[in-house]
């Protein structure tokens, strides 16, 4: 089932780990997408399994939640 916020926008959930090399290789493109995204683009929700300080340092503008025990990931069967 798609996630939709109260304004009717779709939401993309990104499972993130700041210590993951692959995640870090995606970071420049993700930050550029955030800067240039159109109003009609889906929202981004970052679910990070890393430390709060590391995740903040990555520089996301989108909503970020810290889930050190990966409970959200398991709930989504990721």
XYZ file of N, CA, C and O in Angstrom:
312
model
N 0.840 -1.167 0.000
C 0.000 0.000 0.000
C 0.890 1.238 0.000
O 1.817 1.331 0.786
N 0.615 2.210 -0.870
C 1.437 3.426 -0.911
C 1.215 4.290 0.332
O 0.137 4.325 0.893
N 2.286 4.966 0.739
C 2.178 5.911 1.842
C 1.752 7.255 1.285
O 2.304 7.724 0.296
N 0.757 7.878 1.916
C 0.277 9.181 1.466
C 0.145 10.071 2.681
O -0.395 9.666 3.706
N 0.663 11.297 2.564
C 0.536 12.220 3.683
C -0.833 12.887 3.655
O -1.599 12.702 2.709
N -1.186 13.666 4.685
C -2.506 14.296 4.750
C -2.799 15.236 3.579
O -3.958 15.505 3.288
N -1.772 15.732 2.898
C -1.987 16.613 1.749
C -2.145 15.829 0.460
O -2.276 16.406 -0.605
N -2.093 14.508 0.550
C -2.295 13.677 -0.627
C -1.037 13.393 -1.425
O -1.105 12.855 -2.518
N 0.135 13.736 -0.888
C 1.391 13.483 -1.597
C 1.900 12.084 -1.282
O 1.798 11.619 -0.153
N 2.482 11.447 -2.271
C 3.124 10.156 -2.048
C 4.407 10.357 -1.253
O 5.013 11.414 -1.288
N 4.804 9.312 -0.552
C 6.025 9.351 0.241
C 6.907 8.173 -0.135
O 6.434 7.040 -0.210
N 8.170 8.457 -0.366
C 9.163 7.417 -0.614
C 9.912 7.206 0.699
O 10.390 8.160 1.303
N 10.000 5.955 1.142
C 10.722 5.626 2.363
C 12.095 5.106 1.964
O 12.203 4.142 1.202
N 13.123 5.772 2.461
C 14.503 5.388 2.177
C 15.116 4.834 3.449
O 15.217 5.533 4.458
N 15.501 3.563 3.429
C 16.185 2.951 4.559
C 17.666 3.260 4.400
O 18.271 2.921 3.382
N 18.240 3.903 5.412
C 19.556 4.520 5.306
C 20.474 4.054 6.424
O 20.045 3.870 7.560
N 21.742 3.904 6.089
C 22.756 3.636 7.093
C 23.966 4.494 6.736
O 24.612 4.256 5.717
N 24.278 5.511 7.538
C 25.378 6.409 7.209
C 26.737 5.715 7.147
O 27.666 6.229 6.540
N 26.855 4.530 7.727
C 28.111 3.790 7.678
C 28.222 2.864 6.480
O 29.231 2.187 6.301
N 27.222 2.846 5.630
C 27.186 1.970 4.458
C 27.822 2.677 3.257
O 27.397 3.772 2.876
N 28.820 2.061 2.668
C 29.489 2.649 1.510
C 28.560 2.860 0.335
O 28.632 3.879 -0.359
N 27.656 1.907 0.090
C 26.711 2.050 -1.023
C 25.784 3.245 -0.771
O 25.542 4.047 -1.673
N 25.280 3.357 0.467
C 24.422 4.505 0.801
C 25.161 5.810 0.549
O 24.611 6.742 -0.047
N 26.409 5.883 0.999
C 27.187 7.104 0.822
C 27.423 7.408 -0.654
O 27.494 8.576 -1.039
N 27.525 6.381 -1.494
C 27.705 6.628 -2.930
C 26.453 7.252 -3.553
O 26.545 7.945 -4.563
N 25.292 7.022 -2.935
C 24.032 7.601 -3.416
C 23.777 9.005 -2.881
O 22.947 9.739 -3.421
N 24.472 9.380 -1.816
C 24.176 10.632 -1.115
C 24.215 11.873 -2.002
O 23.271 12.672 -1.958
N 25.243 12.091 -2.827
C 25.234 13.315 -3.643
C 23.999 13.423 -4.542
O 23.397 14.503 -4.640
N 23.581 12.333 -5.146
C 22.401 12.362 -6.023
C 21.126 12.599 -5.211
O 20.232 13.344 -5.654
N 21.039 12.017 -4.034
C 19.863 12.230 -3.189
C 19.754 13.674 -2.728
O 18.673 14.266 -2.751
N 20.876 14.258 -2.309
C 20.859 15.657 -1.865
C 20.519 16.597 -3.016
O 19.796 17.580 -2.833
N 21.015 16.290 -4.204
C 20.669 17.108 -5.373
C 19.179 16.985 -5.673
O 18.514 17.979 -5.970
N 18.646 15.771 -5.604
C 17.209 15.567 -5.839
C 16.392 16.376 -4.837
O 15.404 17.013 -5.211
N 16.810 16.367 -3.563
C 16.092 17.149 -2.556
C 16.097 18.645 -2.889
O 15.089 19.318 -2.736
N 17.250 19.145 -3.325
C 17.365 20.578 -3.650
C 16.509 20.960 -4.848
O 15.954 22.052 -4.892
N 16.413 20.065 -5.824
C 15.759 20.402 -7.089
C 14.362 19.816 -7.248
O 13.727 20.050 -8.268
N 13.903 19.070 -6.255
C 12.629 18.381 -6.437
C 11.487 19.372 -6.645
O 11.449 20.448 -6.043
N 10.573 18.986 -7.480
C 9.402 19.784 -7.801
C 8.353 19.590 -6.711
O 8.326 18.561 -6.041
N 7.474 20.554 -6.573
C 6.420 20.479 -5.561
C 5.599 19.202 -5.706
O 5.139 18.637 -4.725
N 5.418 18.742 -6.936
C 4.602 17.548 -7.168
C 5.373 16.243 -6.945
O 4.788 15.166 -6.985
N 6.683 16.330 -6.706
C 7.488 15.135 -6.462
C 7.088 14.496 -5.135
O 6.620 15.183 -4.226
N 7.291 13.197 -5.000
C 6.973 12.566 -3.718
C 7.874 13.095 -2.611
O 8.972 13.568 -2.860
N 7.371 13.011 -1.410
C 8.171 13.373 -0.240
C 9.125 12.231 0.063
O 8.871 11.093 -0.293
N 10.207 12.552 0.757
C 11.182 11.555 1.146
C 11.185 11.434 2.664
O 11.257 12.433 3.378
N 11.077 10.213 3.148
C 11.204 9.918 4.571
C 12.418 9.017 4.718
O 12.453 7.921 4.157
N 13.421 9.490 5.426
C 14.660 8.743 5.618
C 14.582 8.021 6.967
O 14.385 8.655 8.002
N 14.713 6.695 6.928
C 14.734 5.885 8.140
C 16.162 5.395 8.304
O 16.625 4.544 7.550
N 16.859 5.945 9.283
C 18.277 5.664 9.446
C 18.527 4.691 10.590
O 18.016 4.867 11.696
N 19.351 3.695 10.302
C 19.740 2.758 11.352
C 21.051 3.188 12.018
O 21.554 2.495 12.893
N 21.575 4.337 11.619
C 22.829 4.840 12.173
C 22.607 5.771 13.347
O 21.485 6.016 13.780
N 23.700 6.292 13.852
C 23.648 7.253 14.955
C 23.046 8.571 14.474
O 23.229 8.969 13.320
N 22.362 9.265 15.362
C 21.710 10.524 15.010
C 22.703 11.539 14.446
O 22.437 12.164 13.412
N 23.857 11.704 15.098
C 24.836 12.701 14.662
C 25.356 12.390 13.258
O 25.554 13.300 12.452
N 25.617 11.123 12.980
C 26.099 10.729 11.649
C 25.048 11.013 10.587
O 25.369 11.490 9.496
N 23.802 10.717 10.921
C 22.718 10.917 9.965
C 22.498 12.407 9.701
O 22.332 12.821 8.558
N 22.533 13.217 10.747
C 22.391 14.673 10.588
C 23.525 15.207 9.714
O 23.312 16.048 8.841
N 24.727 14.692 9.922
C 25.887 15.140 9.152
C 25.748 14.841 7.664
O 26.370 15.515 6.843
N 24.928 13.871 7.300
C 24.724 13.566 5.883
C 23.992 14.690 5.158
O 24.080 14.800 3.943
N 23.263 15.539 5.889
C 22.709 16.754 5.304
C 21.345 16.648 4.649
O 20.980 17.507 3.838
N 20.549 15.650 4.999
C 19.213 15.548 4.409
C 18.350 16.727 4.805
O 18.396 17.193 5.940
N 17.534 17.196 3.872
C 16.539 18.229 4.146
C 15.205 17.589 4.521
O 14.374 18.216 5.150
N 15.011 16.371 4.079
C 13.760 15.651 4.302
C 13.651 15.203 5.754
O 14.614 15.274 6.518
N 12.477 14.719 6.103
C 12.260 14.183 7.434
C 13.126 12.938 7.629
O 13.169 12.063 6.768
N 13.825 12.901 8.753
C 14.684 11.767 9.086
C 14.256 11.229 10.445
O 14.066 11.997 11.389
N 14.095 9.915 10.519
C 13.857 9.268 11.801
C 14.988 8.274 12.034
O 15.485 7.664 11.098
N 15.399 8.154 13.273
C 16.487 7.243 13.620
C 15.861 5.977 14.210
O 15.051 6.046 15.134
N 16.236 4.855 13.642
C 15.694 3.553 14.031
C 16.852 2.577 14.242
O 17.106 1.709 13.423
N 17.592 2.739 15.362
C 18.805 1.949 15.560
C 18.569 0.444 15.628
O 19.471 -0.337 15.330
N 17.384 0.026 15.990
C 17.093 -1.402 16.089
C 16.431 -1.966 14.833
O 16.022 -3.119 14.810
N 16.284 -1.133 13.799
C 15.720 -1.510 12.504
C 14.298 -2.068 12.615
O 13.865 -2.909 11.845
N 13.540 -1.574 13.582
C 12.162 -2.023 13.777
C 11.273 -1.642 12.602
O 10.422 -2.426 12.179
N 11.475 -0.441 12.058
C 10.660 0.000 10.923
C 10.976 -0.869 9.705
O 10.068 -1.278 8.978
N 12.251 -1.150 9.486
C 12.640 -2.013 8.376
C 11.989 -3.377 8.454
O 11.492 -3.909 7.457
N 11.980 -3.953 9.642
C 11.323 -5.255 9.819
C 9.824 -5.153 9.589
O 9.214 -6.046 8.997
N 9.204 -4.045 10.029
C 7.771 -3.857 9.830
C 7.432 -3.793 8.335
O 6.368 -4.256 7.917
N 8.345 -3.237 7.540
C 8.155 -3.156 6.089
C 8.693 -4.395 5.383
O 8.698 -4.467 4.157
N 9.211 -5.348 6.170
C 9.790 -6.580 5.637
C 10.903 -6.312 4.635
O 10.980 -6.908 3.570
N 11.789 -5.371 5.036
C 12.914 -4.999 4.183
C 14.083 -5.919 4.486
O 14.376 -6.226 5.599
